[in-house]
Structures are given as structure tokens and as C-alpha cells.
JSON list of C-alpha atoms in Angstrom, two decimals:
[
{"chain": "A", "resi": 23, "resn": "MET", "atom": "CA", "xyz": [3.43, -18.25, -0.82]},
{"chain": "A", "resi": 24, "resn": "HIS", "atom": "CA", "xyz": [4.90, -15.78, -3.31]},
{"chain": "A", "resi": 25, "resn": "ASN", "atom": "CA", "xyz": [4.53, -17.33, -6.78]},
{"chain": "A", "resi": 26, "resn": "PRO", "atom": "CA", "xyz": [6.05, -15.16, -9.52]},
{"chain": "A", "resi": 27, "resn": "GLN", "atom": "CA", "xyz": [5.54, -17.94, -12.11]},
{"chain": "A", "resi": 28, "resn": "MET", "atom": "CA", "xyz": [2.09, -16.56, -12.97]},
{"chain": "A", "resi": 29, "resn": "GLN", "atom": "CA", "xyz": [3.52, -13.13, -13.73]},
{"chain": "A", "resi": 30, "resn": "HIS", "atom": "CA", "xyz": [4.11, -12.24, -17.38]},
{"chain": "A", "resi": 31, "resn": "ASP", "atom": "CA", "xyz": [5.92, -9.27, -18.93]},
{"chain": "A", "resi": 32, "resn": "ASP", "atom": "CA", "xyz": [2.86, -8.27, -20.95]},
{"chain": "A", "resi": 33, "resn": "GLN", "atom": "CA", "xyz": [0.54, -7.94, -17.94]},
{"chain": "A", "resi": 34, "resn": "ARG", "atom": "CA", "xyz": [-0.85, -4.47, -17.18]},
{"chain": "A", "resi": 35, "resn": "VAL", "atom": "CA", "xyz": [-0.66, -3.68, -13.46]},
{"chain": "A", "resi": 36, "resn": "ALA", "atom": "CA", "xyz": [-2.31, -1.18, -11.11]},
{"chain": "A", "resi": 37, "resn": "VAL", "atom": "CA", "xyz": [-1.07, -0.77, -7.54]},
{"chain": "A", "resi": 38, "resn": "PHE", "atom": "CA", "xyz": [-3.19, 0.43, -4.60]},
{"chain": "A", "resi": 39, "resn": "ILE", "atom": "CA", "xyz": [-1.28, 1.32, -1.42]},
{"chain": "A", "resi": 40, "resn": "ASP", "atom": "CA", "xyz": [-3.01, 1.56, 1.96]},
{"chain": "A", "resi": 41, "resn": "VAL", "atom": "CA", "xyz": [-0.39, 3.88, 3.50]},
{"chain": "A", "resi": 42, "resn": "GLN", "atom": "CA", "xyz": [-1.93, 3.82, 6.99]},
{"chain": "A", "resi": 43, "resn": "ASN", "atom": "CA", "xyz": [-1.91, 0.01, 7.13]},
{"chain": "A", "resi": 44, "resn": "MET", "atom": "CA", "xyz": [1.67, -0.22, 5.89]},
{"chain": "A", "resi": 45, "resn": "TYR", "atom": "CA", "xyz": [2.90, 2.53, 8.18]},
{"chain": "A", "resi": 46, "resn": "HIS", "atom": "CA", "xyz": [1.41, 1.01, 11.32]},
{"chain": "A", "resi": 47, "resn": "SER", "atom": "CA", "xyz": [2.53, -2.52, 10.45]},
{"chain": "A", "resi": 48, "resn": "ALA", "atom": "CA", "xyz": [6.13, -1.42, 9.84]},
{"chain": "A", "resi": 49, "resn": "ARG", "atom": "CA", "xyz": [6.16, 0.71, 12.95]},
{"chain": "A", "resi": 50, "resn": "ASN", "atom": "CA", "xyz": [4.64, -1.93, 15.24]},
{"chain": "A", "resi": 51, "resn": "LEU", "atom": "CA", "xyz": [6.64, -4.89, 13.91]},
{"chain": "A", "resi": 52, "resn": "TYR", "atom": "CA", "xyz": [10.00, -3.27, 13.18]},
{"chain": "A", "resi": 53, "resn": "SER", "atom": "CA", "xyz": [10.03, 0.33, 14.49]},
{"chain": "A", "resi": 54, "resn": "ALA", "atom": "CA", "xyz": [10.77, 1.20, 10.88]},
{"chain": "A", "resi": 55, "resn": "ARG", "atom": "CA", "xyz": [9.20, 2.83, 7.84]},
{"chain": "A", "resi": 56, "resn": "VAL", "atom": "CA", "xyz": [8.25, 1.39, 4.47]},
{"chain": "A", "resi": 57, "resn": "SER", "atom": "CA", "xyz": [10.20, 2.06, 1.28]},
{"chain": "A", "resi": 58, "resn": "PHE", "atom": "CA", "xyz": [7.24, 2.62, -1.04]},
{"chain": "A", "resi": 59, "resn": "ARG", "atom": "CA", "xyz": [9.61, 2.87, -3.99]},
{"chain": "A", "resi": 60, "resn": "GLU", "atom": "CA", "xyz": [10.69, -0.74, -3.42]},
{"chain": "A", "resi": 61, "resn": "VAL", "atom": "CA", "xyz": [7.15, -1.89, -2.76]},
{"chain": "A", "resi": 62, "resn": "VAL", "atom": "CA", "xyz": [5.99, -0.52, -6.12]},
{"chain": "A", "resi": 63, "resn": "ARG", "atom": "CA", "xyz": [9.00, -2.08, -7.87]},
{"chain": "A", "resi": 64, "resn": "ALA", "atom": "CA", "xyz": [8.13, -5.45, -6.35]},
{"chain": "A", "resi": 65, "resn": "ALA", "atom": "CA", "xyz": [4.47, -5.04, -7.26]},
{"chain": "A", "resi": 66, "resn": "VAL", "atom": "CA", "xyz": [5.25, -4.27, -10.88]},
{"chain": "A", "resi": 67, "resn": "ALA", "atom": "CA", "xyz": [7.96, -6.96, -11.17]},
{"chain": "A", "resi": 68, "resn": "GLY", "atom": "CA", "xyz": [8.96, -6.12, -14.74]},
{"chain": "A", "resi": 69, "resn": "ARG", "atom": "CA", "xyz": [5.39, -5.82, -16.00]},
{"chain": "A", "resi": 70, "resn": "HIS", "atom": "CA", "xyz": [3.64, -2.72, -17.39]},
{"chain": "A", "resi": 71, "resn": "LEU", "atom": "CA", "xyz": [2.64, -0.28, -14.66]},
{"chain": "A", "resi": 72, "resn": "ILE", "atom": "CA", "xyz": [-0.55, 1.51, -15.68]},
{"chain": "A", "resi": 73, "resn": "ARG", "atom": "CA", "xyz": [-1.18, 3.43, -12.44]},
{"chain": "A", "resi": 74, "resn": "SER", "atom": "CA", "xyz": [-0.15, 3.40, -8.80]},
{"chain": "A", "resi": 75, "resn": "PHE", "atom": "CA", "xyz": [-2.12, 5.07, -6.04]},
{"chain": "A", "resi": 76, "resn": "ALA", "atom": "CA", "xyz": [-1.25, 5.87, -2.43]},
{"chain": "A", "resi": 77, "resn": "TYR", "atom": "CA", "xyz": [-4.10, 6.61, -0.03]},
{"chain": "A", "resi": 78, "resn": "VAL", "atom": "CA", "xyz": [-2.82, 9.17, 2.46]},
{"chain": "A", "resi": 79, "resn": "VAL", "atom": "CA", "xyz": [-4.04, 11.37, 5.28]},
{"chain": "A", "resi": 80, "resn": "ARG", "atom": "CA", "xyz": [-3.36, 15.10, 5.62]},
{"chain": "A", "resi": 81, "resn": "THR", "atom": "CA", "xyz": [-3.06, 16.55, 9.12]},
{"chain": "A", "resi": 82, "resn": "LYS", "atom": "CA", "xyz": [-3.56, 20.13, 10.25]},
{"chain": "A", "resi": 83, "resn": "THR", "atom": "CA", "xyz": [0.18, 20.54, 10.84]},
{"chain": "A", "resi": 84, "resn": "GLY", "atom": "CA", "xyz": [1.15, 19.77, 7.25]},
{"chain": "A", "resi": 85, "resn": "GLU", "atom": "CA", "xyz": [4.22, 17.84, 8.40]},
{"chain": "A", "resi": 86, "resn": "GLU", "atom": "CA", "xyz": [3.53, 15.16, 5.79]},
{"chain": "A", "resi": 87, "resn": "LYS", "atom": "CA", "xyz": [4.13, 17.49, 2.84]},
{"chain": "A", "resi": 88, "resn": "PRO", "atom": "CA", "xyz": [7.71, 16.26, 2.11]},
{"chain": "A", "resi": 89, "resn": "PHE", "atom": "CA", "xyz": [6.43, 12.67, 2.15]},
{"chain": "A", "resi": 90, "resn": "PHE", "atom": "CA", "xyz": [3.67, 13.56, -0.32]},
{"chain": "A", "resi": 91, "resn": "GLU", "atom": "CA", "xyz": [6.21, 15.28, -2.57]},
{"chain": "A", "resi": 92, "resn": "ALA", "atom": "CA", "xyz": [8.44, 12.19, -2.47]},
{"chain": "A", "resi": 93, "resn": "LEU", "atom": "CA", "xyz": [5.53, 9.96, -3.50]},
{"chain": "A", "resi": 94, "resn": "GLU", "atom": "CA", "xyz": [4.71, 12.28, -6.40]},
{"chain": "A", "resi": 95, "resn": "LYS", "atom": "CA", "xyz": [8.35, 12.27, -7.48]},
{"chain": "A", "resi": 96, "resn": "GLU", "atom": "CA", "xyz": [8.13, 8.48, -7.76]},
{"chain": "A", "resi": 97, "resn": "GLY", "atom": "CA", "xyz": [5.07, 8.78, -10.01]},
{"chain": "A", "resi": 98, "resn": "ILE", "atom": "CA", "xyz": [2.68, 7.50, -7.35]},
{"chain": "A", "resi": 99, "resn": "GLU", "atom": "CA", "xyz": [-0.69, 9.23, -7.57]},
{"chain": "A", "resi": 100, "resn": "MET", "atom": "CA", "xyz": [-2.04, 10.35, -4.23]},
{"chain": "A", "resi": 101, "resn": "ARG", "atom": "CA", "xyz": [-5.53, 10.25, -2.93]},
{"chain": "A", "resi": 102, "resn": "VAL", "atom": "CA", "xyz": [-5.59, 12.67, 0.01]},
{"chain": "A", "resi": 103, "resn": "LYS", "atom": "CA", "xyz": [-8.11, 12.81, 2.82]},
{"chain": "A", "resi": 104, "resn": "ASP", "atom": "CA", "xyz": [-8.06, 15.27, 5.71]},
{"chain": "A", "resi": 105, "resn": "LEU", "atom": "CA", "xyz": [-7.83, 13.78, 9.18]},
{"chain": "A", "resi": 106, "resn": "GLN", "atom": "CA", "xyz": [-11.21, 14.17, 10.88]},
{"chain": "A", "resi": 107, "resn": "GLU", "atom": "CA", "xyz": [-11.19, 15.01, 14.56]},
{"chain": "A", "resi": 108, "resn": "PHE", "atom": "CA", "xyz": [-14.31, 14.37, 16.60]},
{"chain": "A", "resi": 109, "resn": "TYR", "atom": "CA", "xyz": [-15.53, 15.62, 19.93]},
{"chain": "A", "resi": 110, "resn": "GLY", "atom": "CA", "xyz": [-13.71, 13.77, 22.67]},
{"chain": "A", "resi": 111, "resn": "GLY", "atom": "CA", "xyz": [-10.47, 13.44, 20.70]},
{"chain": "A", "resi": 112, "resn": "ALA", "atom": "CA", "xyz": [-11.35, 10.57, 18.39]},
{"chain": "A", "resi": 113, "resn": "LYS", "atom": "CA", "xyz": [-9.68, 10.78, 14.97]},
{"chain": "A", "resi": 114, "resn": "LYS", "atom": "CA", "xyz": [-10.60, 9.09, 11.72]},
{"chain": "A", "resi": 115, "resn": "ALA", "atom": "CA", "xyz": [-9.38, 8.94, 8.14]},
{"chain": "A", "resi": 116, "resn": "ASP", "atom": "CA", "xyz": [-10.54, 5.71, 6.56]},
{"chain": "A", "resi": 117, "resn": "TRP", "atom": "CA", "xyz": [-9.76, 5.10, 2.88]},
{"chain": "A", "resi": 118, "resn": "ASP", "atom": "CA", "xyz": [-11.16, 1.55, 2.45]},
{"chain": "A", "resi": 119, "resn": "VAL", "atom": "CA", "xyz": [-14.20, 2.51, 0.37]},
{"chain": "A", "resi": 120, "resn": "GLY", "atom": "CA", "xyz": [-12.29, 5.00, -1.79]},
{"chain": "A", "resi": 121, "resn": "MET", "atom": "CA", "xyz": [-9.54, 2.50, -2.46]},
{"chain": "A", "resi": 122, "resn": "ALA", "atom": "CA", "xyz": [-12.07, -0.21, -3.36]},
{"chain": "A", "resi": 123, "resn": "ILE", "atom": "CA", "xyz": [-13.92, 2.10, -5.75]},
{"chain": "A", "resi": 124, "resn": "ASP", "atom": "CA", "xyz": [-10.69, 3.08, -7.51]},
{"chain": "A", "resi": 125, "resn": "ALA", "atom": "CA", "xyz": [-9.69, -0.58, -7.87]},
{"chain": "A", "resi": 126, "resn": "VAL", "atom": "CA", "xyz": [-13.08, -1.48, -9.38]},
{"chain": "A", "resi": 127, "resn": "ARG", "atom": "CA", "xyz": [-12.90, 1.47, -11.79]},
{"chain": "A", "resi": 128, "resn": "THR", "atom": "CA", "xyz": [-9.37, 0.55, -12.85]},
{"chain": "A", "resi": 129, "resn": "ALA", "atom": "CA", "xyz": [-10.10, -3.16, -13.29]},
{"chain": "A", "resi": 130, "resn": "ASP", "atom": "CA", "xyz": [-11.31, -2.62, -16.86]},
{"chain": "A", "resi": 131, "resn": "ILE", "atom": "CA", "xyz": [-7.92, -1.37, -18.07]},
{"chain": "A", "resi": 132, "resn": "VAL", "atom": "CA", "xyz": [-5.54, -3.77, -16.29]},
{"chain": "A", "resi": 133, "resn": "ASP", "atom": "CA", "xyz": [-4.85, -7.48, -15.96]},
{"chain": "A", "resi": 134, "resn": "VAL", "atom": "CA", "xyz": [-3.50, -7.37, -12.41]},
{"chain": "A", "resi": 135, "resn": "ILE", "atom": "CA", "xyz": [-4.57, -5.45, -9.32]},
{"chain": "A", "resi": 136, "resn": "VAL", "atom": "CA", "xyz": [-2.02, -5.28, -6.51]},
{"chain": "A", "resi": 137, "resn": "ILE", "atom": "CA", "xyz": [-3.41, -4.41, -3.08]},
{"chain": "A", "resi": 138, "resn": "VAL", "atom": "CA", "xyz": [-0.69, -3.22, -0.72]},
{"chain": "A", "resi": 139, "resn": "SER", "atom": "CA", "xyz": [-2.45, -3.84, 2.58]},
{"chain": "A", "resi": 140, "resn": "GLY", "atom": "CA", "xyz": [-3.05, -6.66, 4.99]},
{"chain": "A", "resi": 141, "resn": "ASP", "atom": "CA", "xyz": [-6.47, -5.31, 5.97]},
{"chain": "A", "resi": 142, "resn": "GLY", "atom": "CA", "xyz": [-9.08, -8.08, 5.85]},
{"chain": "A", "resi": 143, "resn": "ASP", "atom": "CA", "xyz": [-11.75, -5.50, 5.02]},
{"chain": "A", "resi": 144, "resn": "PHE", "atom": "CA", "xyz": [-10.53, -5.77, 1.41]},
{"chain": "A", "resi": 145, "resn": "LEU", "atom": "CA", "xyz": [-11.53, -9.44, 1.14]},
{"chain": "A", "resi": 146, "resn": "PRO", "atom": "CA", "xyz": [-14.85, -8.67, -0.64]},
{"chain": "A", "resi": 147, "resn": "LEU", "atom": "CA", "xyz": [-12.90, -6.50, -3.10]},
{"chain": "A", "resi": 148, "resn": "LEU", "atom": "CA", "xyz": [-10.51, -9.38, -3.85]},
{"chain": "A", "resi": 149, "resn": "ASP", "atom": "CA", "xyz": [-13.43, -11.73, -4.42]},
{"chain": "A", "resi": 150, "resn": "TYR", "atom": "CA", "xyz": [-15.16, -9.23, -6.71]},
{"chain": "A", "resi": 151, "resn": "LEU", "atom": "CA", "xyz": [-12.06, -8.51, -8.81]},
{"chain": "A", "resi": 152, "resn": "LYS", "atom": "CA", "xyz": [-11.22, -12.20, -9.16]},
{"chain": "A", "resi": 153, "resn": "GLY", "atom": "CA", "xyz": [-14.81, -12.82, -10.22]},
{"chain": "A", "resi": 154, "resn": "ARG", "atom": "CA", "xyz": [-14.24, -10.27, -12.99]},
{"chain": "A", "resi": 155, "resn": "GLY", "atom": "CA", "xyz": [-11.28, -12.30, -14.22]},
{"chain": "A", "resi": 156, "resn": "ARG", "atom": "CA", "xyz": [-8.54, -10.14, -12.76]},
{"chain": "A", "resi": 157, "resn": "ARG", "atom": "CA", "xyz": [-5.44, -11.48, -11.11]},
{"chain": "A", "resi": 158, "resn": "VAL", "atom": "CA", "xyz": [-5.26, -10.02, -7.59]},
{"chain": "A", "resi": 159, "resn": "GLU", "atom": "CA", "xyz": [-2.00, -9.90, -5.69]},
{"chain": "A", "resi": 160, "resn": "VAL", "atom": "CA", "xyz": [-1.49, -8.75, -2.12]},
{"chain": "A", "resi": 161, "resn": "ILE", "atom": "CA", "xyz": [1.65, -7.26, -0.62]},
{"chain": "A", "resi": 162, "resn": "ALA", "atom": "CA", "xyz": [1.81, -6.86, 3.16]},
{"chain": "A", "resi": 163, "resn": "PHE", "atom": "CA", "xyz": [3.62, -7.86, 6.32]},
{"chain": "A", "resi": 164, "resn": "GLY", "atom": "CA", "xyz": [2.77, -11.51, 6.91]},
{"chain": "A", "resi": 165, "resn": "ARG", "atom": "CA", "xyz": [2.40, -11.28, 10.68]},
{"chain": "A", "resi": 166, "resn": "SER", "atom": "CA", "xyz": [-0.09, -8.42, 10.53]},
{"chain": "A", "resi": 167, "resn": "ALA", "atom": "CA", "xyz": [-1.95, -9.43, 7.36]},
{"chain": "A", "resi": 168, "resn": "SER", "atom": "CA", "xyz": [-5.33, -11.11, 7.41]},
{"chain": "A", "resi": 169, "resn": "GLN", "atom": "CA", "xyz": [-4.89, -14.85, 6.89]},
{"chain": "A", "resi": 170, "resn": "ARG", "atom": "CA", "xyz": [-7.97, -14.88, 4.66]},
{"chain": "A", "resi": 171, "resn": "MET", "atom": "CA", "xyz": [-6.47, -12.13, 2.48]},
{"chain": "A", "resi": 172, "resn": "LYS", "atom": "CA", "xyz": [-3.28, -14.14, 2.09]},
{"chain": "A", "resi": 173, "resn": "GLU", "atom": "CA", "xyz": [-5.26, -17.22, 1.09]},
{"chain": "A", "resi": 174, "resn": "ALA", "atom": "CA", "xyz": [-7.67, -15.42, -1.25]},
{"chain": "A", "resi": 175, "resn": "ALA", "atom": "CA", "xyz": [-4.97, -13.59, -3.21]},
{"chain": "A", "resi": 176, "resn": "ASP", "atom": "CA", "xyz": [-3.62, -15.09, -6.41]},
{"chain": "A", "resi": 177, "resn": "ASP", "atom": "CA", "xyz": [-0.21, -14.22, -4.99]},
{"chain": "A", "resi": 178, "resn": "PHE", "atom": "CA", "xyz": [0.95, -12.93, -1.62]},
{"chain": "A", "resi": 179, "resn": "LEU", "atom": "CA", "xyz": [4.29, -11.18, -1.17]},
{"chain": "A", "resi": 180, "resn": "ASP", "atom": "CA", "xyz": [5.37, -11.04, 2.47]},
{"chain": "A", "resi": 181, "resn": "LEU", "atom": "CA", "xyz": [7.47, -7.91, 3.03]},
{"chain": "A", "resi": 182, "resn": "GLU", "atom": "CA", "xyz": [9.00, -9.61, 6.05]},
{"chain": "A", "resi": 183, "resn": "GLU", "atom": "CA", "xyz": [10.91, -11.98, 3.77]},
{"chain": "A", "resi": 184, "resn": "GLU", "atom": "CA", "xyz": [13.19, -9.09, 2.68]},
{"chain": "A", "resi": 185, "resn": "PRO", "atom": "CA", "xyz": [13.15, -6.49, 5.46]},
{"chain": "A", "resi": 186, "resn": "LYS", "atom": "CA", "xyz": [16.38, -4.83, 4.27]},
{"chain": "A", "resi": 187, "resn": "ARG", "atom": "CA", "xyz": [14.77, -4.18, 0.89]},
{"chain": "A", "resi": 188, "resn": "PHE", "atom": "CA", "xyz": [11.37, -2.96, 2.04]},
{"chain": "A", "resi": 189, "resn": "LEU", "atom": "CA", "xyz": [12.09, -1.23, 5.35]},
{"chain": "A", "resi": 190, "resn": "ILE", "atom": "CA", "xyz": [13.88, 1.95, 6.31]},
{"chain": "A", "resi": 191, "resn": "ARG", "atom": "CA", "xyz": [15.23, 1.94, 9.83]},
{"chain": "A", "resi": 192, "resn": "SER", "atom": "CA", "xyz": [14.50, 5.14, 11.66]},
{"chain": "A", "resi": 193, "resn": "ARG", "atom": "CA", "xyz": [16.58, 6.73, 14.38]},
{"chain": "A", "resi": 194, "resn": "ARG", "atom": "CA", "xyz": [13.52, 8.54, 15.71]},
{"chain": "A", "resi": 195, "resn": "LEU", "atom": "CA", "xyz": [10.05, 7.23, 14.98]},
{"chain": "A", "resi": 196, "resn": "GLY", "atom": "CA", "xyz": [8.00, 7.85, 18.08]},
{"chain": "A", "resi": 197, "resn": "GLY", "atom": "CA", "xyz": [5.10, 10.27, 18.03]},
{"chain": "A", "resi": 198, "resn": "ARG", "atom": "CA", "xyz": [4.61, 10.61, 14.30]},
{"chain": "A", "resi": 199, "resn": "THR", "atom": "CA", "xyz": [1.40, 10.09, 12.44]},
{"chain": "A", "resi": 200, "resn": "ALA", "atom": "CA", "xyz": [1.18, 7.75, 9.47]},
{"chain": "A", "resi": 201, "resn": "SER", "atom": "CA", "xyz": [1.29, 10.73, 7.17]},
{"chain": "A", "resi": 202, "resn": "GLY", "atom": "CA", "xyz": [4.41, 11.93, 8.98]},
{"chain": "A", "resi": 203, "resn": "ASP", "atom": "CA", "xyz": [6.38, 9.14, 7.31]},
{"chain": "A", "resi": 204, "resn": "ARG", "atom": "CA", "xyz": [7.88, 11.92, 5.26]},
{"chain": "A", "resi": 205, "resn": "THR", "atom": "CA", "xyz": [11.16, 10.54, 3.97]},
{"chain": "A", "resi": 206, "resn": "ALA", "atom": "CA", "xyz": [10.44, 6.88, 3.35]},
{"chain": "A", "resi": 207, "resn": "VAL", "atom": "CA", "xyz": [10.53, 7.25, -0.41]},
{"chain": "A", "resi": 208, "resn": "GLN", "atom": "CA", "xyz": [13.47, 9.65, -0.52]},
{"chain": "A", "resi": 209, "resn": "GLU", "atom": "CA", "xyz": [15.71, 7.62, 1.76]},
{"chain": "A", "resi": 210, "resn": "SER", "atom": "CA", "xyz": [15.38, 4.49, -0.34]},
{"chain": "A", "resi": 211, "resn": "SER", "atom": "CA", "xyz": [17.31, 6.07, -3.23]}
]
């Protein structure tokens, strides 16, 4: 389903990474972490990167700080939200609306929007951006991505086609939060 023939060197690209979605997909499917460096490289594919954003969650422990620093070192802009904890133990840190707003705001200065998420909640965003004449590409794990997202995208890159490129095997993964994926960028050097 990946069709790089519609990609041109002169295209301006913005990348939007749903870190929670990618973290949980990699963990559940492969017991591994995502190399965000390689994901951004694949998203840009020789074109002009205008901006790349990672939507992350900060916990009270601060254990994700090295991961945040690694993202910044790669030139990935972070949007940070504190993890909300509710009575009864429920936790929430949803970035869908913030990510969608940033993509809409950025659409005027780019030709291509790359959504790094398989979350079907972004389907209305894809439809809107395509209606504005933007090429919309999706990068995600095929088995956990919304089928409708895969079909609606102008291009879909399945990370499962090259797991050695996009995944970092972890000796110890259990018990970490998505933001605790602290060395995924550094280890892919």
C-alpha cells in the first residue's frame, strides 16, 4: 500500500507523531520500542522537512526526561501534556485534539502532512486536510491501525514491513509508561 511514486523532492512536509499510539502498538505487537529517528526519516523520504512534532505525556516521576531530550536532539518539537490522574485511579492524557489543531494550522505552509498514528479518531482530520488539497500520509503498524485510516490516506507506510529498521528490541520493557520510552531515539544511532 506504500506508494512513494507520488512523493517529490520539492514537497514540504510536516510530521505529527502520536507517541502514545506508537508506543503501545510496538509494545503490544513486538515487545519493542519505536525508533522515532527512523520514522521521521521515512516520513520525510528526501523531501523538505518543515516541522516535526511529537505529542508526549509527562508523569510525576519525570522518568521520561531522557527520552524528551533525545527527541529534542533529533530536532523533533515536543508538545507536552501532564498525565491527569482521577479519583479511583483512572489516568488520562489525550492529545488527539491538540494534534489535529496543529496539523490544521500547519497545513497552510506544507504540501504533505504525515500522521504517525493508527488511531481512527484522526479520520475526520485526514478528510479535512485532503479537502484542503493536502497530501496526507499515514505511518503506523498495520495490524493495529484503523483500516479506514489506511484506506483514506494518500499513502500508508506499514512499520511492520521493516521491523529491524523501525523497532528497538528491549531487554526490559515491562511496567513502563509510554513516556518512559526514554532511549528509543538514542539507541537508533
